Amino acid sequence: MVGGGEAEEDEQLPLLISSSSTNELSQQPLKRTGTIWTAIAHIITGVIGAGVLSLAWSVAQLGWLAGPLLMLVFAAVTILSNNLLSDCYRYPDSDGPTRSRSYLEAVKIYLGEKWQTVSAIFVHESLYGCGIAYTITAASSVRAIQRSNCYHKEGHQASCEYGKSLYMLLFGLVQIVVSQIPDFHNMEWLSIIAAIMSFTYAFIGLGLGFAKIIENGRIQGSLGGVPTSNVADKLWLAFQALGDIAFAYPYSIILLEIQDTLKSPPAENKTMKKASMVAIFVTTFFYLCCGCFGYAAFGDDTPGNLLTGFGFYEPYWLIDFANACIVLHLVGGYQVYSQPVFAVAERWFSKKYPDSGFVNNFYSIKVPLLPRFQANPFRLCFRTVYVVSTTGIAMLFPYFNQVLGVLGALNFWPLAIYFPVEMYFVQKKIGSWTRKWIVLEAFSLVCFLVTVVGVIGSVQGLISAKLS
């Protein structure tokens, strides 16, 4: 961002533009100022999002035994895989001179261009999918605010039906503006605000669930979860619940971008491991509380989305506030998952077309009442088209639980497990059939099976929802 005082003529003209090249801007050394606290904020912003709202439903499908146990298992798996990946930030060892600024760069350095291409498909599909999921969730929360006010005025039996499409469009318009934030290094403030919002609505969901249990005078639910008419239906729902939990935890695809913001010393991987441990401990606590209290409060009637499914009606103003916090959080969460896509696309086009002014030139723009900022034509166009496309697909498939399940299951094994394990093997020079190799390969195989069953159940649920 351009500093300096404002000239007198800036106050007289609504817009002043001057140009500079990307090369001139890039000559300034990148200052890494991130700390363990900013890393924790980024992680919580990326992790506690749409996924937390589906966990009560997931626990309801799995029951009191398997539901909480699987959340703990996913937490442990996430910590392990992220510790492996954080060691791969530097090459050829954890203290090496070469940095991996992104997940894809790390795969290329350790496994080669072929595997980078394969991983790129999963990475960009996952990041893109998160944008779709967050658009759906934000629209559901805005609609929930309207419905909450309607139920308060008209009674709980009123129809109070509102569509989601308009709210998805509004969220998309906000993201078009926010997406012009240059990169991760310029959005610490947004992640901190988003993290505060995530804590707020998680606490509210937890408190409302606890109050509902007291009102009922008993804990609802069973060891086996929600009963179904046949075994096949139960399996589909259990598999979909696995996908939803898988969506709620891993953040491997943005871990190295977060790690690249950290200052050193201490070593970035040491700071990142501590940040991951703290963030996952905090998120697991909230996940268990929200999931378990939600199931205990509603039992077999647990809604798919704890705060928009209208298990709670009163106090309506608190429901409104919680959903407003969700929307604010998702504004930041969307950017956490979109910035890596923007960075890759812009670097690729800049390298491909080094002489293009449209791609490489930046213009210093001054808008009244706002700080001077840098605008790039390609950035403006590409990021706008990206947001428009995620919004359009969200409008075609507005199914919260099913979309989360598909995305979580599809990306869990390849991105959170397989590539981190394989890169770790290369860096630590672990030979085949050694004890550590066998343990990690067995771990990878088990996680692969979880991905398979999760994808099957979630795709079945998505098709059923679309057809119905």
Tab-separated table of C-alpha atoms in Angstrom:
chain	number	residue	atom	x	y	z
A	1	MET	CA	0.000	0.000	0.000
A	2	VAL	CA	1.365	3.439	-0.836
A	3	GLY	CA	2.252	5.640	2.089
A	4	GLY	CA	2.981	9.368	2.291
A	5	GLY	CA	0.874	12.444	2.845
A	6	GLU	CA	-2.004	13.558	0.661
A	7	ALA	CA	-1.326	16.387	-1.747
A	8	GLU	CA	-3.658	19.362	-1.823
A	9	GLU	CA	-4.837	18.480	-5.316
A	10	ASP	CA	-5.832	15.005	-4.081
A	11	GLU	CA	-8.596	16.668	-2.134
A	12	GLN	CA	-9.922	18.451	-5.213
A	13	LEU	CA	-10.123	15.454	-7.566
A	14	PRO	CA	-12.285	12.366	-6.871
A	15	LEU	CA	-9.712	9.997	-8.402
A	16	LEU	CA	-6.001	10.317	-9.114
A	17	ILE	CA	-4.085	7.523	-10.839
A	18	SER	CA	-0.387	6.988	-11.417
A	19	SER	CA	1.216	3.850	-12.804
A	20	SER	CA	4.096	1.664	-11.706
A	21	SER	CA	5.286	-1.761	-12.756
A	22	THR	CA	5.158	-5.022	-10.854
A	23	ASN	CA	8.931	-5.280	-11.131
A	24	GLU	CA	9.419	-1.997	-9.286
A	25	LEU	CA	7.074	-3.111	-6.530
A	26	SER	CA	8.638	-6.536	-6.256
A	27	GLN	CA	12.102	-5.065	-5.717
A	28	GLN	CA	11.032	-4.126	-2.191
A	29	PRO	CA	11.956	-6.999	0.157
A	30	LEU	CA	9.031	-8.879	1.666
A	31	LYS	CA	8.809	-8.275	5.386
A	32	ARG	CA	7.599	-11.290	7.327
A	33	THR	CA	6.185	-9.950	10.568
A	34	GLY	CA	3.779	-12.722	11.578
A	35	THR	CA	3.831	-14.193	15.080
A	36	ILE	CA	2.319	-17.230	16.740
A	37	TRP	CA	-0.749	-15.129	17.522
A	38	THR	CA	-1.341	-13.983	13.947
A	39	ALA	CA	-0.839	-17.586	12.795
A	40	ILE	CA	-3.419	-18.792	15.333
A	41	ALA	CA	-5.829	-16.104	14.098
A	42	HIS	CA	-5.333	-17.192	10.454
A	43	ILE	CA	-5.839	-20.864	11.376
A	44	ILE	CA	-8.957	-20.274	13.450
A	45	THR	CA	-10.360	-18.074	10.674
A	46	GLY	CA	-9.779	-20.880	8.179
A	47	VAL	CA	-10.885	-23.775	10.403
A	48	ILE	CA	-13.810	-22.552	12.508
A	49	GLY	CA	-16.192	-21.690	9.735
A	50	ALA	CA	-19.093	-23.337	7.983
A	51	GLY	CA	-18.034	-26.730	9.316
A	52	VAL	CA	-18.815	-26.025	12.981
A	53	LEU	CA	-22.492	-25.466	12.182
A	54	SER	CA	-22.942	-28.988	10.795
A	55	LEU	CA	-21.271	-30.867	13.655
A	56	ALA	CA	-24.384	-31.291	15.806
A	57	TRP	CA	-26.062	-32.956	12.820
A	58	SER	CA	-22.980	-35.129	12.293
A	59	VAL	CA	-22.960	-36.262	15.931
A	60	ALA	CA	-26.689	-37.025	15.598
A	61	GLN	CA	-26.032	-39.372	12.665
A	62	LEU	CA	-23.132	-41.146	14.398
A	63	GLY	CA	-24.440	-41.247	17.968
A	64	TRP	CA	-22.947	-40.464	21.348
A	65	LEU	CA	-20.111	-42.960	21.051
A	66	ALA	CA	-18.787	-42.566	17.518
A	67	GLY	CA	-19.555	-38.852	17.074
A	68	PRO	CA	-17.310	-37.285	19.768
A	69	LEU	CA	-14.671	-39.995	19.298
A	70	LEU	CA	-14.312	-39.272	15.594
A	71	MET	CA	-13.945	-35.538	16.242
A	72	LEU	CA	-11.025	-36.283	18.568
A	73	VAL	CA	-9.510	-38.642	16.003
A	74	PHE	CA	-9.756	-36.015	13.239
A	75	ALA	CA	-8.138	-33.454	15.560
A	76	ALA	CA	-5.193	-35.774	16.223
A	77	VAL	CA	-4.853	-36.588	12.514
A	78	THR	CA	-4.878	-32.888	11.631
A	79	ILE	CA	-2.127	-32.069	14.138
A	80	LEU	CA	0.034	-34.948	12.900
A	81	SER	CA	-0.331	-34.160	9.200
A	82	ASN	CA	0.241	-30.432	9.733
A	83	ASN	CA	3.396	-31.091	11.752
A	84	LEU	CA	4.728	-33.161	8.856
A	85	LEU	CA	3.838	-30.425	6.381
A	86	SER	CA	5.260	-27.536	8.436
A	87	ASP	CA	8.660	-29.272	8.413
A	88	CYS	CA	8.549	-29.139	4.616
A	89	TYR	CA	8.386	-25.325	4.490
A	90	ARG	CA	12.141	-25.196	3.920
A	91	TYR	CA	14.224	-27.341	1.568
A	92	PRO	CA	16.279	-29.563	1.580
A	93	ASP	CA	15.713	-29.850	5.328
A	94	SER	CA	13.721	-27.960	7.962
A	95	ASP	CA	16.553	-25.391	8.220
A	96	GLY	CA	17.315	-25.169	4.497
A	97	PRO	CA	17.622	-21.931	2.489
A	98	THR	CA	14.753	-22.534	0.032
A	99	ARG	CA	11.234	-21.567	1.128
A	100	SER	CA	7.982	-23.116	-0.076
A	101	ARG	CA	5.584	-20.188	-0.228
A	102	SER	CA	2.604	-22.407	-1.005
A	103	TYR	CA	1.424	-26.014	-0.895
A	104	LEU	CA	2.000	-26.425	-4.629
A	105	GLU	CA	5.532	-25.056	-4.468
A	106	ALA	CA	6.345	-27.578	-1.754
A	107	VAL	CA	4.990	-30.480	-3.831
A	108	LYS	CA	7.047	-29.359	-6.826
A	109	ILE	CA	10.248	-29.045	-4.792
A	110	TYR	CA	9.921	-32.406	-3.052
A	111	LEU	CA	7.983	-34.605	-5.503
A	112	GLY	CA	8.444	-33.000	-8.915
A	113	GLU	CA	6.293	-31.237	-11.507
A	114	LYS	CA	4.166	-34.306	-12.313
A	115	TRP	CA	2.875	-34.589	-8.764
A	116	GLN	CA	2.542	-30.825	-8.554
A	117	THR	CA	0.081	-30.968	-11.442
A	118	VAL	CA	-1.929	-33.714	-9.721
A	119	SER	CA	-1.957	-31.880	-6.402
A	120	ALA	CA	-2.908	-28.618	-8.124
A	121	ILE	CA	-6.186	-30.186	-9.257
A	122	PHE	CA	-7.128	-31.075	-5.689
A	123	VAL	CA	-5.798	-27.868	-4.159
A	124	HIS	CA	-7.647	-25.511	-6.449
A	125	GLU	CA	-10.810	-27.596	-6.395
A	126	SER	CA	-10.700	-27.516	-2.593
A	127	LEU	CA	-10.035	-23.787	-2.336
A	128	TYR	CA	-12.667	-23.050	-4.952
A	129	GLY	CA	-15.125	-25.363	-3.198
A	130	CYS	CA	-14.621	-23.547	0.097
A	131	GLY	CA	-15.673	-20.340	-1.622
A	132	ILE	CA	-18.860	-22.057	-2.788
A	133	ALA	CA	-19.557	-23.507	0.667
A	134	TYR	CA	-18.966	-20.176	2.389
A	135	THR	CA	-21.300	-18.416	-0.041
A	136	ILE	CA	-24.050	-20.936	0.723
A	137	THR	CA	-23.508	-20.614	4.467
A	138	ALA	CA	-23.439	-16.817	4.471
A	139	ALA	CA	-26.682	-16.678	2.491
A	140	SER	CA	-28.298	-19.167	4.894
A	141	SER	CA	-27.306	-16.976	7.833
A	142	VAL	CA	-28.711	-13.781	6.294
A	143	ARG	CA	-31.934	-15.618	5.491
A	144	ALA	CA	-32.009	-16.961	9.056
A	145	ILE	CA	-31.950	-13.391	10.395
A	146	GLN	CA	-35.034	-12.546	8.343
A	147	ARG	CA	-36.805	-15.735	9.368
A	148	SER	CA	-35.953	-15.201	13.019
A	149	ASN	CA	-37.549	-11.759	12.990
A	150	CYS	CA	-40.567	-13.134	11.105
A	151	TYR	CA	-41.097	-15.981	13.600
A	152	HIS	CA	-40.829	-13.513	16.476
A	153	LYS	CA	-43.541	-11.274	14.992
A	154	GLU	CA	-45.823	-13.849	13.354
A	155	GLY	CA	-45.358	-16.886	15.594
A	156	HIS	CA	-43.401	-20.110	15.246
A	157	GLN	CA	-45.993	-21.662	12.925
A	158	ALA	CA	-45.758	-18.901	10.307
A	159	SER	CA	-44.413	-19.834	6.878
A	160	CYS	CA	-41.579	-17.241	6.886
A	161	GLU	CA	-39.991	-18.584	3.704
A	162	TYR	CA	-37.280	-16.604	1.964
A	163	GLY	CA	-35.024	-17.518	-0.936
A	164	LYS	CA	-31.210	-17.623	-0.784
A	165	SER	CA	-30.249	-16.366	-4.235
A	166	LEU	CA	-30.451	-12.655	-3.451
A	167	TYR	CA	-28.287	-13.065	-0.349
A	168	MET	CA	-25.711	-15.066	-2.304
A	169	LEU	CA	-25.511	-12.226	-4.811
A	170	LEU	CA	-25.046	-9.675	-2.023
A	171	PHE	CA	-22.299	-11.777	-0.429
A	172	GLY	CA	-20.646	-12.067	-3.845
A	173	LEU	CA	-20.679	-8.287	-4.270
A	174	VAL	CA	-18.971	-7.859	-0.897
A	175	GLN	CA	-16.327	-10.433	-1.874
A	176	ILE	CA	-15.620	-8.665	-5.161
A	177	VAL	CA	-14.567	-5.631	-3.119
A	178	VAL	CA	-12.736	-7.510	-0.345
A	179	SER	CA	-10.909	-9.730	-2.855
A	180	GLN	CA	-8.847	-6.720	-3.931
A	181	ILE	CA	-6.795	-7.074	-0.722
A	182	PRO	CA	-3.375	-7.840	-2.270
A	183	ASP	CA	-2.331	-10.973	-0.352
A	184	PHE	CA	-2.036	-12.800	2.974
A	185	HIS	CA	0.500	-10.287	4.261
A	186	ASN	CA	-2.104	-7.521	4.068
A	187	MET	CA	-5.052	-9.258	5.717
A	188	GLU	CA	-3.978	-9.905	9.301
A	189	TRP	CA	-6.618	-7.431	10.491
A	190	LEU	CA	-9.353	-9.266	8.568
A	191	SER	CA	-8.319	-12.648	9.991
A	192	ILE	CA	-8.311	-11.260	13.542
A	193	ILE	CA	-11.820	-9.830	13.130
A	194	ALA	CA	-13.022	-13.075	11.560
A	195	ALA	CA	-11.484	-15.157	14.356
A	196	ILE	CA	-13.260	-13.027	16.974
A	197	MET	CA	-16.547	-13.520	15.114
A	198	SER	CA	-16.018	-17.301	15.004
A	199	PHE	CA	-15.481	-17.418	18.761
A	200	THR	CA	-18.597	-15.306	19.282
A	201	TYR	CA	-21.050	-17.428	17.337
A	202	ALA	CA	-19.490	-20.654	18.584
A	203	PHE	CA	-20.066	-19.451	22.159
A	204	ILE	CA	-23.635	-18.457	21.319
A	205	GLY	CA	-24.381	-21.849	19.749
A	206	LEU	CA	-22.840	-23.532	22.769
A	207	GLY	CA	-24.841	-21.384	25.187
A	208	LEU	CA	-28.132	-21.881	23.360
A	209	GLY	CA	-27.618	-25.636	23.253
A	210	PHE	CA	-26.858	-25.723	26.976
A	211	ALA	CA	-29.940	-23.597	27.745
A	212	LYS	CA	-32.105	-25.932	25.640
A	213	ILE	CA	-30.845	-28.939	27.590
A	214	ILE	CA	-31.781	-27.235	30.862
A	215	GLU	CA	-35.199	-26.367	29.419
A	216	ASN	CA	-35.771	-29.982	28.354
A	217	GLY	CA	-34.584	-31.275	31.708
A	218	ARG	CA	-32.710	-34.168	30.072
A	219	ILE	CA	-30.006	-35.073	27.562
A	220	GLN	CA	-31.443	-36.360	24.301
A	221	GLY	CA	-29.880	-38.704	21.781
A	222	SER	CA	-28.645	-42.287	21.819
A	223	LEU	CA	-25.463	-44.306	21.364
A	224	GLY	CA	-26.451	-45.289	17.833
A	225	GLY	CA	-27.655	-41.894	16.630
A	226	VAL	CA	-30.710	-41.082	14.534
A	227	PRO	CA	-32.628	-44.288	13.631
A	228	THR	CA	-33.474	-45.005	9.986
A	229	SER	CA	-35.837	-47.384	8.235
A	230	ASN	CA	-33.005	-49.504	6.787
A	231	VAL	CA	-29.289	-50.121	7.128
A	232	ALA	CA	-28.424	-48.540	3.764
A	233	ASP	CA	-29.912	-45.171	4.727
A	234	LYS	CA	-28.025	-45.261	8.015
A	235	LEU	CA	-24.752	-45.919	6.215
A	236	TRP	CA	-25.326	-43.074	3.737
A	237	LEU	CA	-25.965	-40.625	6.573
A	238	ALA	CA	-23.001	-41.883	8.619
A	239	PHE	CA	-20.693	-41.588	5.601
A	240	GLN	CA	-21.972	-38.061	4.927
A	241	ALA	CA	-21.369	-37.169	8.593
A	242	LEU	CA	-17.758	-38.351	8.160
A	243	GLY	CA	-17.408	-35.993	5.209
A	244	ASP	CA	-18.815	-33.086	7.225
A	245	ILE	CA	-16.331	-33.681	10.069
A	246	ALA	CA	-13.496	-34.010	7.539
A	247	PHE	CA	-14.486	-30.623	6.091
A	248	ALA	CA	-14.425	-29.014	9.538
A	249	TYR	CA	-10.784	-29.751	10.399
A	250	PRO	CA	-7.953	-29.778	7.840
A	251	TYR	CA	-6.339	-26.583	6.603
A	252	SER	CA	-3.257	-28.096	4.989
A	253	ILE	CA	-3.722	-26.207	1.737
A	254	ILE	CA	-3.280	-22.822	3.432
A	255	LEU	CA	-0.757	-23.871	6.089
A	256	LEU	CA	2.379	-22.964	4.133
A	257	GLU	CA	0.901	-19.596	3.079
A	258	ILE	CA	0.317	-18.863	6.770
A	259	GLN	CA	3.783	-20.130	7.691
A	260	ASP	CA	5.313	-17.880	5.032
A	261	THR	CA	4.059	-14.827	6.956
A	262	LEU	CA	6.011	-15.743	10.131
A	263	LYS	CA	9.123	-13.914	11.199
A	264	SER	CA	12.227	-15.777	12.365
A	265	PRO	CA	13.881	-16.581	14.662
A	266	PRO	CA	12.511	-18.805	16.108
A	267	ALA	CA	12.342	-21.238	13.187
A	268	GLU	CA	9.071	-20.963	11.265
A	269	ASN	CA	8.227	-24.654	11.623
A	270	LYS	CA	8.545	-24.478	15.412
A	271	THR	CA	6.237	-21.467	15.603
A	272	MET	CA	3.786	-23.094	13.193
A	273	LYS	CA	3.621	-26.335	15.168
A	274	LYS	CA	2.846	-24.426	18.362
A	275	ALA	CA	0.232	-22.335	16.564
A	276	SER	CA	-1.373	-25.469	15.081
A	277	MET	CA	-1.479	-27.191	18.458
A	278	VAL	CA	-3.124	-24.228	20.170
A	279	ALA	CA	-5.569	-23.562	17.312
A	280	ILE	CA	-6.651	-27.205	16.994
A	281	PHE	CA	-7.048	-27.524	20.765
A	282	VAL	CA	-9.295	-24.453	20.798
A	283	THR	CA	-11.313	-25.508	17.763
A	284	THR	CA	-11.756	-29.067	19.041
A	285	PHE	CA	-13.097	-27.738	22.326
A	286	PHE	CA	-15.668	-25.650	20.455
A	287	TYR	CA	-16.455	-28.477	18.046
A	288	LEU	CA	-17.135	-30.923	20.846
A	289	CYS	CA	-19.214	-28.404	22.753
A	290	CYS	CA	-21.272	-27.262	19.767
A	291	GLY	CA	-21.705	-30.769	18.354
A	292	CYS	CA	-22.499	-32.484	21.629
A	293	PHE	CA	-24.658	-29.766	23.167
A	294	GLY	CA	-26.570	-29.435	19.909
A	295	TYR	CA	-27.291	-33.167	19.778
A	296	ALA	CA	-28.099	-33.284	23.489
A	297	ALA	CA	-30.585	-30.446	23.018
A	298	PHE	CA	-32.438	-31.745	19.944
A	299	GLY	CA	-31.725	-35.461	19.702
A	300	ASP	CA	-33.131	-37.018	16.550
A	301	ASP	CA	-34.488	-33.622	15.445
A	302	THR	CA	-31.052	-31.973	15.306
A	303	PRO	CA	-31.035	-29.530	12.338
A	304	GLY	CA	-28.403	-29.679	9.599
A	305	ASN	CA	-27.222	-26.171	10.490
A	306	LEU	CA	-27.354	-25.429	14.214
A	307	LEU	CA	-28.023	-21.692	13.926
A	308	THR	CA	-30.035	-21.511	10.697
A	309	GLY	CA	-32.078	-24.725	10.966
A	310	PHE	CA	-34.352	-23.189	13.607
A	311	GLY	CA	-33.990	-25.487	16.485
A	312	PHE	CA	-33.755	-22.173	18.367
A	313	TYR	CA	-36.365	-19.405	18.074
A	314	GLU	CA	-35.704	-17.244	21.124
A	315	PRO	CA	-34.130	-14.964	22.086
A	316	TYR	CA	-34.506	-13.900	18.480
A	317	TRP	CA	-32.072	-10.982	18.802
A	318	LEU	CA	-29.326	-13.359	19.935
A	319	ILE	CA	-30.015	-15.633	16.959
A	320	ASP	CA	-29.769	-12.578	14.715
A	321	PHE	CA	-26.489	-11.497	16.299
A	322	ALA	CA	-24.968	-14.986	15.994
A	323	ASN	CA	-25.865	-15.193	12.319
A	324	ALA	CA	-24.474	-11.705	11.704
A	325	CYS	CA	-21.198	-12.897	13.280
A	326	ILE	CA	-21.220	-15.895	10.948
A	327	VAL	CA	-21.557	-13.641	7.917
A	328	LEU	CA	-18.709	-11.370	9.074
A	329	HIS	CA	-16.517	-14.403	9.760
A	330	LEU	CA	-17.216	-15.896	6.357
A	331	VAL	CA	-16.210	-12.652	4.638
A	332	GLY	CA	-12.719	-13.235	6.054
A	333	GLY	CA	-12.840	-17.020	5.720
A	334	TYR	CA	-13.635	-16.752	2.022
A	335	GLN	CA	-10.510	-14.652	1.541
A	336	VAL	CA	-8.293	-17.024	3.542
A	337	TYR	CA	-9.151	-19.773	1.076
A	338	SER	CA	-9.221	-17.595	-2.048
A	339	GLN	CA	-5.961	-15.665	-1.665
A	340	PRO	CA	-3.789	-18.735	-2.510
A	341	VAL	CA	-5.717	-19.175	-5.779
A	342	PHE	CA	-5.292	-15.508	-6.609
A	343	ALA	CA	-1.560	-15.654	-5.870
A	344	VAL	CA	-0.944	-18.704	-8.094
A	345	ALA	CA	-2.941	-17.304	-11.016
A	346	GLU	CA	-1.299	-13.897	-10.843
A	347	ARG	CA	2.224	-15.315	-10.602
A	348	TRP	CA	1.585	-17.636	-13.553
A	349	PHE	CA	0.178	-14.920	-15.818
A	350	SER	CA	2.936	-12.490	-14.809
A	351	LYS	CA	5.574	-15.069	-15.770
A	352	LYS	CA	3.742	-16.049	-18.955
A	353	TYR	CA	3.218	-12.457	-20.126
A	354	PRO	CA	6.106	-10.423	-18.651
A	355	ASP	CA	5.661	-7.536	-21.116
A	356	SER	CA	1.892	-7.170	-20.697
A	357	GLY	CA	0.862	-3.915	-19.056
A	358	PHE	CA	-2.622	-5.346	-18.376
A	359	VAL	CA	-1.075	-8.141	-16.310
A	360	ASN	CA	1.896	-6.416	-14.715
A	361	ASN	CA	1.222	-2.701	-14.350
A	362	PHE	CA	-0.102	-1.314	-11.083
A	363	TYR	CA	-1.854	2.015	-10.680
A	364	SER	CA	-1.871	4.115	-7.553
A	365	ILE	CA	-5.449	5.195	-6.883
A	366	LYS	CA	-6.721	7.716	-4.360
A	367	VAL	CA	-10.405	7.653	-3.452
A	368	PRO	CA	-11.713	10.364	-1.107
A	369	LEU	CA	-11.887	9.320	2.568
A	370	LEU	CA	-9.857	6.147	1.862
A	371	PRO	CA	-6.088	5.468	1.901
A	372	ARG	CA	-4.268	5.380	-1.423
A	373	PHE	CA	-4.105	1.830	-2.798
A	374	GLN	CA	-2.587	-0.138	-5.669
A	375	ALA	CA	-4.857	-1.462	-8.431
A	376	ASN	CA	-3.958	-3.911	-11.187
A	377	PRO	CA	-6.269	-4.506	-14.195
A	378	PHE	CA	-5.679	-8.258	-14.340
A	379	ARG	CA	-6.181	-8.642	-10.581
A	380	LEU	CA	-9.443	-6.730	-10.758
A	381	CYS	CA	-10.800	-8.796	-13.655
A	382	PHE	CA	-9.601	-12.245	-12.568
A	383	ARG	CA	-10.702	-11.938	-8.961
A	384	THR	CA	-14.095	-10.555	-9.987
A	385	VAL	CA	-14.723	-13.451	-12.388
A	386	TYR	CA	-13.609	-15.915	-9.700
A	387	VAL	CA	-16.101	-14.544	-7.162
A	388	VAL	CA	-18.901	-14.443	-9.734
A	389	SER	CA	-18.313	-18.106	-10.637
A	390	THR	CA	-18.360	-19.357	-7.018
A	391	THR	CA	-21.547	-17.400	-6.436
A	392	GLY	CA	-23.188	-18.889	-9.526
A	393	ILE	CA	-22.397	-22.495	-8.575
A	394	ALA	CA	-23.570	-21.890	-4.998
A	395	MET	CA	-26.920	-20.757	-6.407
A	396	LEU	CA	-27.183	-23.996	-8.416
A	397	PHE	CA	-26.343	-26.305	-5.455
A	398	PRO	CA	-27.505	-24.558	-2.247
A	399	TYR	CA	-27.339	-27.728	-0.094
A	400	PHE	CA	-25.332	-27.027	3.037
A	401	ASN	CA	-24.597	-30.440	4.581
A	402	GLN	CA	-24.197	-32.282	1.295
A	403	VAL	CA	-21.802	-29.742	-0.249
A	404	LEU	CA	-19.667	-29.670	2.910
A	405	GLY	CA	-19.590	-33.475	2.978
A	406	VAL	CA	-18.462	-33.806	-0.638
A	407	LEU	CA	-15.725	-31.192	-0.281
A	408	GLY	CA	-14.470	-32.509	3.044
A	409	ALA	CA	-14.339	-36.153	2.013
A	410	LEU	CA	-12.927	-35.577	-1.469
A	411	ASN	CA	-9.961	-33.529	-0.292
A	412	PHE	CA	-9.195	-35.052	3.095
A	413	TRP	CA	-6.836	-37.853	2.070
A	414	PRO	CA	-4.919	-36.406	-0.896
A	415	LEU	CA	-4.282	-32.946	0.565
A	416	ALA	CA	-4.176	-33.467	4.323
A	417	ILE	CA	-2.528	-36.905	4.354
A	418	TYR	CA	-0.982	-38.305	1.173
A	419	PHE	CA	1.150	-35.397	-0.084
A	420	PRO	CA	2.372	-34.273	3.375
A	421	VAL	CA	3.426	-37.851	4.171
A	422	GLU	CA	5.212	-38.320	0.843
A	423	MET	CA	7.034	-34.986	1.128
A	424	TYR	CA	8.076	-35.855	4.660
A	425	PHE	CA	9.551	-39.138	3.404
A	426	VAL	CA	11.689	-37.235	0.888
A	427	GLN	CA	12.890	-34.573	3.290
A	428	LYS	CA	13.782	-36.966	6.104
A	429	LYS	CA	15.139	-39.559	3.616
A	430	ILE	CA	12.955	-42.318	5.097
A	431	GLY	CA	13.505	-45.582	3.246
A	432	SER	CA	10.810	-48.053	2.187
A	433	TRP	CA	9.809	-50.743	4.678
A	434	THR	CA	11.449	-49.030	7.613
A	435	ARG	CA	9.341	-48.864	10.774
A	436	LYS	CA	8.442	-45.196	10.345
A	437	TRP	CA	7.617	-45.764	6.668
A	438	ILE	CA	5.261	-48.650	7.498
A	439	VAL	CA	3.488	-46.685	10.253
A	440	LEU	CA	2.925	-43.602	8.105
A	441	GLU	CA	1.818	-45.638	5.078
A	442	ALA	CA	-0.683	-47.542	7.232
A	443	PHE	CA	-1.914	-44.219	8.575
A	444	SER	CA	-2.320	-42.954	4.997
A	445	LEU	CA	-4.229	-46.090	3.950
A	446	VAL	CA	-6.742	-45.798	6.787
A	447	CYS	CA	-7.359	-42.143	5.922
A	448	PHE	CA	-7.828	-43.097	2.263
A	449	LEU	CA	-10.632	-45.490	3.249
A	450	VAL	CA	-12.290	-42.689	5.239
A	451	THR	CA	-12.176	-40.478	2.144
A	452	VAL	CA	-13.745	-43.184	-0.031
A	453	VAL	CA	-16.733	-43.829	2.230
A	454	GLY	CA	-17.185	-40.107	2.885
A	455	VAL	CA	-17.296	-39.283	-0.818
A	456	ILE	CA	-19.785	-42.079	-1.515
A	457	GLY	CA	-22.181	-40.981	1.217
A	458	SER	CA	-21.945	-37.270	0.456
A	459	VAL	CA	-22.400	-37.618	-3.312
A	460	GLN	CA	-25.439	-39.819	-2.701
A	461	GLY	CA	-26.865	-37.166	-0.383
A	462	LEU	CA	-26.167	-34.362	-2.868
A	463	ILE	CA	-27.862	-36.241	-5.728
A	464	SER	CA	-30.867	-37.050	-3.531
A	465	ALA	CA	-31.209	-33.404	-2.458
A	466	LYS	CA	-30.985	-32.142	-6.056
A	467	LEU	CA	-33.533	-34.652	-7.349
A	468	SER	CA	-35.974	-33.942	-4.537
